Coordinates of C-alpha atoms and ligand atoms in Angstrom, one line a residue:
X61 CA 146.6 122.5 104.6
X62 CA 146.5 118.7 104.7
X63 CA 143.8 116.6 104.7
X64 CA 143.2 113.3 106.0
X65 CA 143.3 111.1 102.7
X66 CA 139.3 109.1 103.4
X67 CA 138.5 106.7 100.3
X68 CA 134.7 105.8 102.1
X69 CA 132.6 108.7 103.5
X70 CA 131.5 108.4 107.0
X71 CA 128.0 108.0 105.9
X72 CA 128.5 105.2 103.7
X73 CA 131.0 103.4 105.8
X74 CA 128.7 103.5 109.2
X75 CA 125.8 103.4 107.0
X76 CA 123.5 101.0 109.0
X77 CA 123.1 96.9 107.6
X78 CA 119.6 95.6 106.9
X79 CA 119.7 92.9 108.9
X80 CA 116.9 91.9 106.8
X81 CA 118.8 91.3 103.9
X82 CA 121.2 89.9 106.0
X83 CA 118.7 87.1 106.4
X84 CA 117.7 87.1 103.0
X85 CA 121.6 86.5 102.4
X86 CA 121.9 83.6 104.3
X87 CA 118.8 82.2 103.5
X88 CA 120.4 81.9 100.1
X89 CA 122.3 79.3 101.3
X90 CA 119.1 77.6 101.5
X91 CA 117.1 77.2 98.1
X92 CA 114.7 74.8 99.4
X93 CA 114.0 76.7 102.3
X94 CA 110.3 77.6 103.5
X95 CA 109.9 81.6 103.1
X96 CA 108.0 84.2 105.6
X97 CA 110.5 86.6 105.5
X98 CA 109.4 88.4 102.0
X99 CA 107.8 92.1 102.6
X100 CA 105.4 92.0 98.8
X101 CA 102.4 90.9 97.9
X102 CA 102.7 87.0 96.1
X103 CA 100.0 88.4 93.4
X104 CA 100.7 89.6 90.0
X105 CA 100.2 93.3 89.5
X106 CA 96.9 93.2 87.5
X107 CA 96.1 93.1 84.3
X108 CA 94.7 96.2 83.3
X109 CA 97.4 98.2 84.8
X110 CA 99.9 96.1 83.0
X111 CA 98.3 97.0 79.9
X112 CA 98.7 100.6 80.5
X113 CA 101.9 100.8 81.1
X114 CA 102.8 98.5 77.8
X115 CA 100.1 101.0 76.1
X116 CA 102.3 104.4 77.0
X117 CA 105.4 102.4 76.0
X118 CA 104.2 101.5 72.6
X119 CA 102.9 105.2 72.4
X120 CA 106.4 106.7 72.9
X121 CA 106.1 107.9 76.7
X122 CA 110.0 107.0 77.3
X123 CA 111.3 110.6 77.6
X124 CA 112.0 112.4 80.6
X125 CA 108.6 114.0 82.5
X126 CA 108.2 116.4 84.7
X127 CA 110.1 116.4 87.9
X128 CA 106.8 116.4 90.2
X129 CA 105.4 113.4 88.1
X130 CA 102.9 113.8 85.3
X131 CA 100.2 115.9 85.9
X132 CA 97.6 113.2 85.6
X133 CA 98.9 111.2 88.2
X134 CA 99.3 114.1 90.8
X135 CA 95.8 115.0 89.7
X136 CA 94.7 111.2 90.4
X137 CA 95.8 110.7 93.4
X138 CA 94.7 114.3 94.9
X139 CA 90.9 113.0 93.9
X140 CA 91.6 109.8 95.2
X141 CA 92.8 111.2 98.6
X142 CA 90.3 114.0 98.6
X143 CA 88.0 111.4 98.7
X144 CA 89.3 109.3 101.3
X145 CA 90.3 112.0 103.7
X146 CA 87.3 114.7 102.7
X147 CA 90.0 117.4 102.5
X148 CA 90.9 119.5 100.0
X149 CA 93.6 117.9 98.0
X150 CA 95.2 119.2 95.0
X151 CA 98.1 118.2 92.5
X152 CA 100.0 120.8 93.8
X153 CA 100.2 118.9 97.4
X154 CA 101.2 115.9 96.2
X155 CA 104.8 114.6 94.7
X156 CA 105.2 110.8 92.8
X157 CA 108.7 109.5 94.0
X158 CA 110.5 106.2 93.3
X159 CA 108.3 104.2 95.7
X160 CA 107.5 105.2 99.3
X161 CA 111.7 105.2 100.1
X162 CA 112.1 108.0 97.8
X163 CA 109.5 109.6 99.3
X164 CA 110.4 109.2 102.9
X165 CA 114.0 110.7 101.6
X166 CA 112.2 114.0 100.2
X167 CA 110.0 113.7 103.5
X168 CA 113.3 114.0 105.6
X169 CA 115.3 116.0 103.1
X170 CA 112.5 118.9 103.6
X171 CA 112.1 118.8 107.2
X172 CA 115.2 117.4 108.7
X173 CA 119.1 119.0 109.1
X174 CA 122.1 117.8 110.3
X175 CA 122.1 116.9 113.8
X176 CA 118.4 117.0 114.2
X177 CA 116.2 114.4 115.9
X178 CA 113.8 112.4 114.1
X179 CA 111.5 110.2 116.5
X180 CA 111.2 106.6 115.2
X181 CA 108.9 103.6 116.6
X182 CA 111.0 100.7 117.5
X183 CA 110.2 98.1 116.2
X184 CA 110.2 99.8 112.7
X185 CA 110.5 99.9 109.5
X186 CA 115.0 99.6 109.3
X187 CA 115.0 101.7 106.3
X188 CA 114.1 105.2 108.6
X189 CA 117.0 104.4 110.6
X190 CA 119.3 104.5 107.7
X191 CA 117.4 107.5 106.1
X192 CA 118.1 109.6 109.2
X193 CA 121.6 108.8 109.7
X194 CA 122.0 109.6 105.5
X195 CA 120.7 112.6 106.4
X196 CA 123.6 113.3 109.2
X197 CA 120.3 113.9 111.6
X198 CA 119.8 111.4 115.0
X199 CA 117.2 108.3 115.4
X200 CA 115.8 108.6 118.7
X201 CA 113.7 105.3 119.6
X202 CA 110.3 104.8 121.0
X203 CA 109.4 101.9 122.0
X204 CA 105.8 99.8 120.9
X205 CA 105.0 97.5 123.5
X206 CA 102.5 94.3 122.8
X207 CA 101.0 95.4 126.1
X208 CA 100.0 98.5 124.3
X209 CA 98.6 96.1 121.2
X210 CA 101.3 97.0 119.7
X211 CA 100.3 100.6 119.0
X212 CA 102.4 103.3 119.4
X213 CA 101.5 106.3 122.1
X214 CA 101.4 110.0 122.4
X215 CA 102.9 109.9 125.7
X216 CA 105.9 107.9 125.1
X217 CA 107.0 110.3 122.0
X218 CA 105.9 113.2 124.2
X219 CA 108.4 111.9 126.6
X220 CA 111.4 111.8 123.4
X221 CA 110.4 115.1 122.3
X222 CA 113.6 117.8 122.6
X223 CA 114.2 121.0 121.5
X224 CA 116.3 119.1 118.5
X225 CA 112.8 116.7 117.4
X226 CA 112.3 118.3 113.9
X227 CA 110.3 114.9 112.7
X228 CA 107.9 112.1 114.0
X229 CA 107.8 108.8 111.8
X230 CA 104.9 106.8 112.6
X231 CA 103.6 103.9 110.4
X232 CA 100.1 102.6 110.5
X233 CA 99.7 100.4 109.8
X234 CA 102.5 98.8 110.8
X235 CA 105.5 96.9 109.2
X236 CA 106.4 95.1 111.1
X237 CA 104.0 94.6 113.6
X238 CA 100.4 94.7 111.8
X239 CA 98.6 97.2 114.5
X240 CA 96.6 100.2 113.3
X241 CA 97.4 103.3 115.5
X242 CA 93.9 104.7 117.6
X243 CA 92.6 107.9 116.2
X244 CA 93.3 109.4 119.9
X245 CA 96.6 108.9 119.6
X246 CA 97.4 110.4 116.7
X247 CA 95.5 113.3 117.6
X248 CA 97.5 113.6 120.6
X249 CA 100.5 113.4 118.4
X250 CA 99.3 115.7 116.5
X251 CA 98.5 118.7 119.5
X252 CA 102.6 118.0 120.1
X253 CA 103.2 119.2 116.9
X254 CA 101.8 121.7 116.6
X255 CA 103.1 122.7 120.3
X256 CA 106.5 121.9 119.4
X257 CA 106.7 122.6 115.7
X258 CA 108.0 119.6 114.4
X259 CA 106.3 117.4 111.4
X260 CA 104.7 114.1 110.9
X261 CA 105.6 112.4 108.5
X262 CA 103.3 108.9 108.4
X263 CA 104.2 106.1 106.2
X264 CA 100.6 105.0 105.1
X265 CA 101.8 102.2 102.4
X266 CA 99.3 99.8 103.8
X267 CA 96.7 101.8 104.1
X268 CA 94.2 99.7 102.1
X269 CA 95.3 96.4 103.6
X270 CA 93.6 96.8 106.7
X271 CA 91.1 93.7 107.9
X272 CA 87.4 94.4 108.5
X273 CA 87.6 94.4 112.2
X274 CA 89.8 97.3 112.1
X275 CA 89.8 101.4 111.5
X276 CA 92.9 103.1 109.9
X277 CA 92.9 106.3 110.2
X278 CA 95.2 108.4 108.1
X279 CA 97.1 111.7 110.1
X280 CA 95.6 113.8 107.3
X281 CA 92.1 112.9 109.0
X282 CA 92.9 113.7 112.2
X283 CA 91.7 117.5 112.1
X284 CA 90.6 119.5 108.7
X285 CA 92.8 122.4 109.8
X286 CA 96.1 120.2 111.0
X287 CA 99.1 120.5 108.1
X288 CA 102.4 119.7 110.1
X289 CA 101.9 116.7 108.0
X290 CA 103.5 114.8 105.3
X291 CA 101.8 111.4 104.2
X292 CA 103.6 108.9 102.4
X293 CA 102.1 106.6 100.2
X294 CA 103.2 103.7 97.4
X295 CA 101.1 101.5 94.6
X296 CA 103.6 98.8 95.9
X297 CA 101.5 96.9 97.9
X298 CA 98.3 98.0 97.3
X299 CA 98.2 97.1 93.8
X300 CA 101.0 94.5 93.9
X301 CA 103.4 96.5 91.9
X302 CA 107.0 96.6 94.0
X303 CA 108.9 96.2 91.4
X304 CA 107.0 99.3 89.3
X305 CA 109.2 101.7 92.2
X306 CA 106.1 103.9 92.0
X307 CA 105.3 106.2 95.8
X308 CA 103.9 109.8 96.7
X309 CA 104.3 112.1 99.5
X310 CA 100.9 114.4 100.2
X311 CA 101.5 118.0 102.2
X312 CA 101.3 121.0 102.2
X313 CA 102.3 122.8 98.7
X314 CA 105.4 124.6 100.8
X315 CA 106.6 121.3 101.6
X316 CA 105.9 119.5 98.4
X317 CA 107.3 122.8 96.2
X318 CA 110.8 122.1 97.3
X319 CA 110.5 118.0 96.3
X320 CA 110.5 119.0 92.6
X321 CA 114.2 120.3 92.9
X322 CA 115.8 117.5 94.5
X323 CA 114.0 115.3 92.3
X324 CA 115.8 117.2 89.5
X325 CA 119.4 116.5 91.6
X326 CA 118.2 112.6 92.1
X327 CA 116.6 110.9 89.0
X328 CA 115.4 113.5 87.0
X329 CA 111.7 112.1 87.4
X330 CA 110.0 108.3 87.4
X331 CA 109.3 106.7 83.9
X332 CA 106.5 107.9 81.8
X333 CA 105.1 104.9 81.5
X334 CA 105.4 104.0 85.1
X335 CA 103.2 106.6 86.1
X336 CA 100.3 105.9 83.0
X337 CA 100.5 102.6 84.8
X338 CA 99.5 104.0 88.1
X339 CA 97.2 106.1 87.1
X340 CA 95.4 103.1 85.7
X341 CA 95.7 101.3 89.1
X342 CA 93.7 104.3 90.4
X343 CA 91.5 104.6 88.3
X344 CA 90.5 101.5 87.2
X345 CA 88.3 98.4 88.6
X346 CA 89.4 98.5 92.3
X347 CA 88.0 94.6 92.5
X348 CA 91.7 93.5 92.9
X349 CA 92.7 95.2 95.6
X350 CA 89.2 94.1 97.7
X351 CA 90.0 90.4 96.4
X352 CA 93.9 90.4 97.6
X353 CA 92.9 92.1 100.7
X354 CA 90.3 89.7 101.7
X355 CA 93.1 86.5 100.4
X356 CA 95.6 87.9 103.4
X357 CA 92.6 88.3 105.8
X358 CA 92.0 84.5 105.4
X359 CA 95.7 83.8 105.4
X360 CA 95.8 85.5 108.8
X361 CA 93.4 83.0 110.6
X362 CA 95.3 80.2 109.4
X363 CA 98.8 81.8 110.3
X364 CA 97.3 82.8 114.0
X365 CA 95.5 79.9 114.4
X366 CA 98.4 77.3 113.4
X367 CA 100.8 80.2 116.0
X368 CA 98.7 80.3 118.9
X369 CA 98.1 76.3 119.2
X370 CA 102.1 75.8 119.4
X371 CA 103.5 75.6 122.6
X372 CA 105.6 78.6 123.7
X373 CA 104.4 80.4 121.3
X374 CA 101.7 83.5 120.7
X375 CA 100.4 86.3 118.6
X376 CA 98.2 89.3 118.6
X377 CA 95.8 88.9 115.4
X378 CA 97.0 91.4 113.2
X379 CA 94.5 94.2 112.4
X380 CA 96.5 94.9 108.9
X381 CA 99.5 94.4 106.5
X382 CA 100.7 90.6 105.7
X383 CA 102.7 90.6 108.5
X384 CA 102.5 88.5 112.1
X385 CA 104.9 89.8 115.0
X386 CA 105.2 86.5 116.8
X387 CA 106.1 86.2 120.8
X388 CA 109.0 83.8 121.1
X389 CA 110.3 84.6 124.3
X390 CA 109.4 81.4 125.9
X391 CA 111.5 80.0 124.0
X392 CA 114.5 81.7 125.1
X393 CA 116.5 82.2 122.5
X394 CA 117.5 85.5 120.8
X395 CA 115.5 86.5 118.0
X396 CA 118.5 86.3 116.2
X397 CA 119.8 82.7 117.5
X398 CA 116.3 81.0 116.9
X399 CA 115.8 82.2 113.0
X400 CA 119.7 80.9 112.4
X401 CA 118.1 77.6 114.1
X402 CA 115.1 77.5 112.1
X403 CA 116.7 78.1 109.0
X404 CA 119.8 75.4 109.8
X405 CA 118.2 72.7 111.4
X406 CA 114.3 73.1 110.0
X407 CA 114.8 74.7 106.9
X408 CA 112.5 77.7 107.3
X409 CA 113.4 81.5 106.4
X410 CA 112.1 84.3 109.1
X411 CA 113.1 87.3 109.8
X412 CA 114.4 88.1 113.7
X413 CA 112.2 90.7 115.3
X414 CA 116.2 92.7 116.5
X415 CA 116.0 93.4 112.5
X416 CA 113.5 96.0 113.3
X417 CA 115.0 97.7 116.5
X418 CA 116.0 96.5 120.1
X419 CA 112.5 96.6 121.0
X420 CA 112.0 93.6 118.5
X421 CA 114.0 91.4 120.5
X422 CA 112.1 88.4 121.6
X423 CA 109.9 88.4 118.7
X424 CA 109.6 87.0 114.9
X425 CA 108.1 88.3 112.2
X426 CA 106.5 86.2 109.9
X427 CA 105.1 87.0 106.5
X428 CA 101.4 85.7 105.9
X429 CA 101.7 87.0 101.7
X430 CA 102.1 82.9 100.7
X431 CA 100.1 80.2 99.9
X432 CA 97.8 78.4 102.7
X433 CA 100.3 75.5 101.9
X434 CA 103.4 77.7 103.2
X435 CA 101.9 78.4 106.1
X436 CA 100.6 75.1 107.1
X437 CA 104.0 73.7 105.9
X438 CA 106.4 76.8 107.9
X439 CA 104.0 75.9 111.3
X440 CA 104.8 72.4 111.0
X441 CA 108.5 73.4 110.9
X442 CA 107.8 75.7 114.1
X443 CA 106.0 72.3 116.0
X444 CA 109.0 70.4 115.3
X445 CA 111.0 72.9 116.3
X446 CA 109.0 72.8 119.3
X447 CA 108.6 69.2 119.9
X448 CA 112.8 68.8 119.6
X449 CA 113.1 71.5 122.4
Ligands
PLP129 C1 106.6 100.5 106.2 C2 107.1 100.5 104.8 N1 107.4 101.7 104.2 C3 107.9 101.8 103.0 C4 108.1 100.7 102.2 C5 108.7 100.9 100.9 O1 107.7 100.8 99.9 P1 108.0 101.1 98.4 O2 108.1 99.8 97.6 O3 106.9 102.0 97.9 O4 109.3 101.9 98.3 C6 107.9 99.4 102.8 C7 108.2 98.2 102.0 O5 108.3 97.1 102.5 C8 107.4 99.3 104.1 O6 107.1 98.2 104.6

């Protein structure tokens, strides 16, 4: 027998670009540049959880752990979510990962095969695209409409749903459009699930950066008895610890069971010292969280404020996240064309709403995790921008 001589795999070679980072490439170009494009915190991870993770270092917790992560995190996290959900939570539901990626790659690796579906909000998140198509499975689009507040509805994935849908991703809230999906509809979404037997898998990593005039609502809340769930969740931006590469997936102990073994074929398990670290975040003063939280709430009014006065120009307050979705379509320019103009001719880094699926087109998202002084300097870049049209 021969065989085709293939030095790149299929996967890798059609694996699909960021377009984000293709930004953040050519923005590179551009040292000086004004930045809303990055997707972290601009705060230090606190202090106490620093210490923590120093403290297990100096103790000698640099060996390998257990795959499913060290029983006092899993244990941490099952109160904390217990709490927050008032359902029974145990360590045995929940897995630590290498942030909320490697969680959403157990999340699919359990639930999805080759040439499944997985339904996937567009705009979204680009990384679930590339997770499905690792997986060999198929992205099928919904589209999120600003008429619809940017929330996504039951009836539009009811209306994707084939006999192929083994997964659902939602996000609320939502990178990148900072909406907070209604509790109806995620009951809804959760009656098809159960009617079609396929999972949900919701990427909650913002959970706790929602604005006082909003309700999240996690998809473990939506009924005590509902378990065609698996929630994804990451210290990354809650504590403003990206780097740290600490996530979790919550669900059912048949689910979760299975995670354990891949993590063994992946990385073995996350640092010791990492996971002391979280465990401090959780368990520790919570003041920073409420303090950063309430910074990006007051960086929003500025961003929206500043947005909405500029001609052509408009955006729906987000209800959540550091992130602004921002209408350009009067000024007719692709999403794409009008952040290469920004950046080229006014010096300011955005990301083109097209990164996050066709459904972005027509939009921009900016970043509201800087200073007051960004802002107010990257909207005076925008009314020039304006003013030369
Ligand atoms: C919606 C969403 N999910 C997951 C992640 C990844 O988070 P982590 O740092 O925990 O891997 C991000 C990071 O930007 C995100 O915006």
């Amino acid at each position: 027998m021969t065989r085709t001589y293939r030095r790149i795999s299929p996967v890798a070679e059609n694996y699909p670009a960021s377009s984000i980072r293709k930004m953040f490439n050519l923005a590179l170009d551009f040292p000086d540049a004004v930045k809303l494009t990055v997707g972290e915190p601009d705060f230090n991870t606190p202090e106490h959880i620093k210490a923590a993770g120093i403290r297990a270092i100096e103790n000698n917790n640099t060996r390998y752990v257990a795959n499913a992560g060290i029983p006092e995190l899993r244990s941490a996290i099952a109160r904390k979510y217990s709490g927050r959900w008032d359902r029974g939570i145990g360590p045995e539901n929940v897995m630590v990962s290498f942030g909320a990626m490697e969680a959403l790659t157990f999340a699919l690796d359990v639930t999805v095969s080759p040439g499944e579906e997985v339904i996937i909000p567009d705009p979204s998140f680009p990384n679930y695209m590339g997770q499905v198509h690792r997986l060999g499975g198929t992205a099928v689009s919904v589209p999120v409409r600003e008429v619809n507040d940017f929330k996504l509805r039951a009836e539009d994935v009811q209306a994707s749903i084939t006999d192929r849908t083994a997964a659902v991703i939602i996000n609320s809230p939502s990178n990148p459009l900072g909406s907070v999906m209604d509790r109806a509809e995620l009951e809804q979404i959760a009656d098809l699930a159960d009617e079609h037997g396929f999972t949900i898998i919701s990427d909650e990593v913002y959970d706790q950066m929602v604005f006082d005039d909003a309700v999240f609502t996690s998809i473990a809340e939506v009924r005590p008895d509902f378990d065609r769930f698996l929630a994804i969740g990451s210290f990354s931006k809650t504590y403003a610890m990206t780097g740290w590469r600490c996530g979790f997936v919550i669900g059912g102990e048949d689910l979760i069971a299975p995670m354990s073994l891949l993590q063994e074929g992946l990385t073995s398990s996350l640092p010791g010292f990492v996971q002391e670290a979280a465990v401090a975040a959780i368990e520790g003063p919570q003041t920073d969280v409420g303090m950063m939280v309430a910074s990006y709430a007051e960086r929003r009014e500025i961003l929206i404020d500043r947005i909405n006065a500029i001609d052509g120009l408009h955006v729906i307050r987000p209800e959540a996240t550091f992130y602004a979705f921002v209408n350009v379509k009067e000024w007719g320019l692709s999403s794409w064309e009008l952040a290469i103009a920004l950046l080229e001719n006014h010096n300011l880094a955005t990301i083109p709403g097209s990164a996050f699926g066709p459904a972005g087109e027509g939009y921009l998202r900016l970043t509201f995790a800087v200073s007051p002084e960004t802002i107010n300097d990257a909207c005076d870049r925008l009314e020039a921008f304006a003013a030369s049209r």
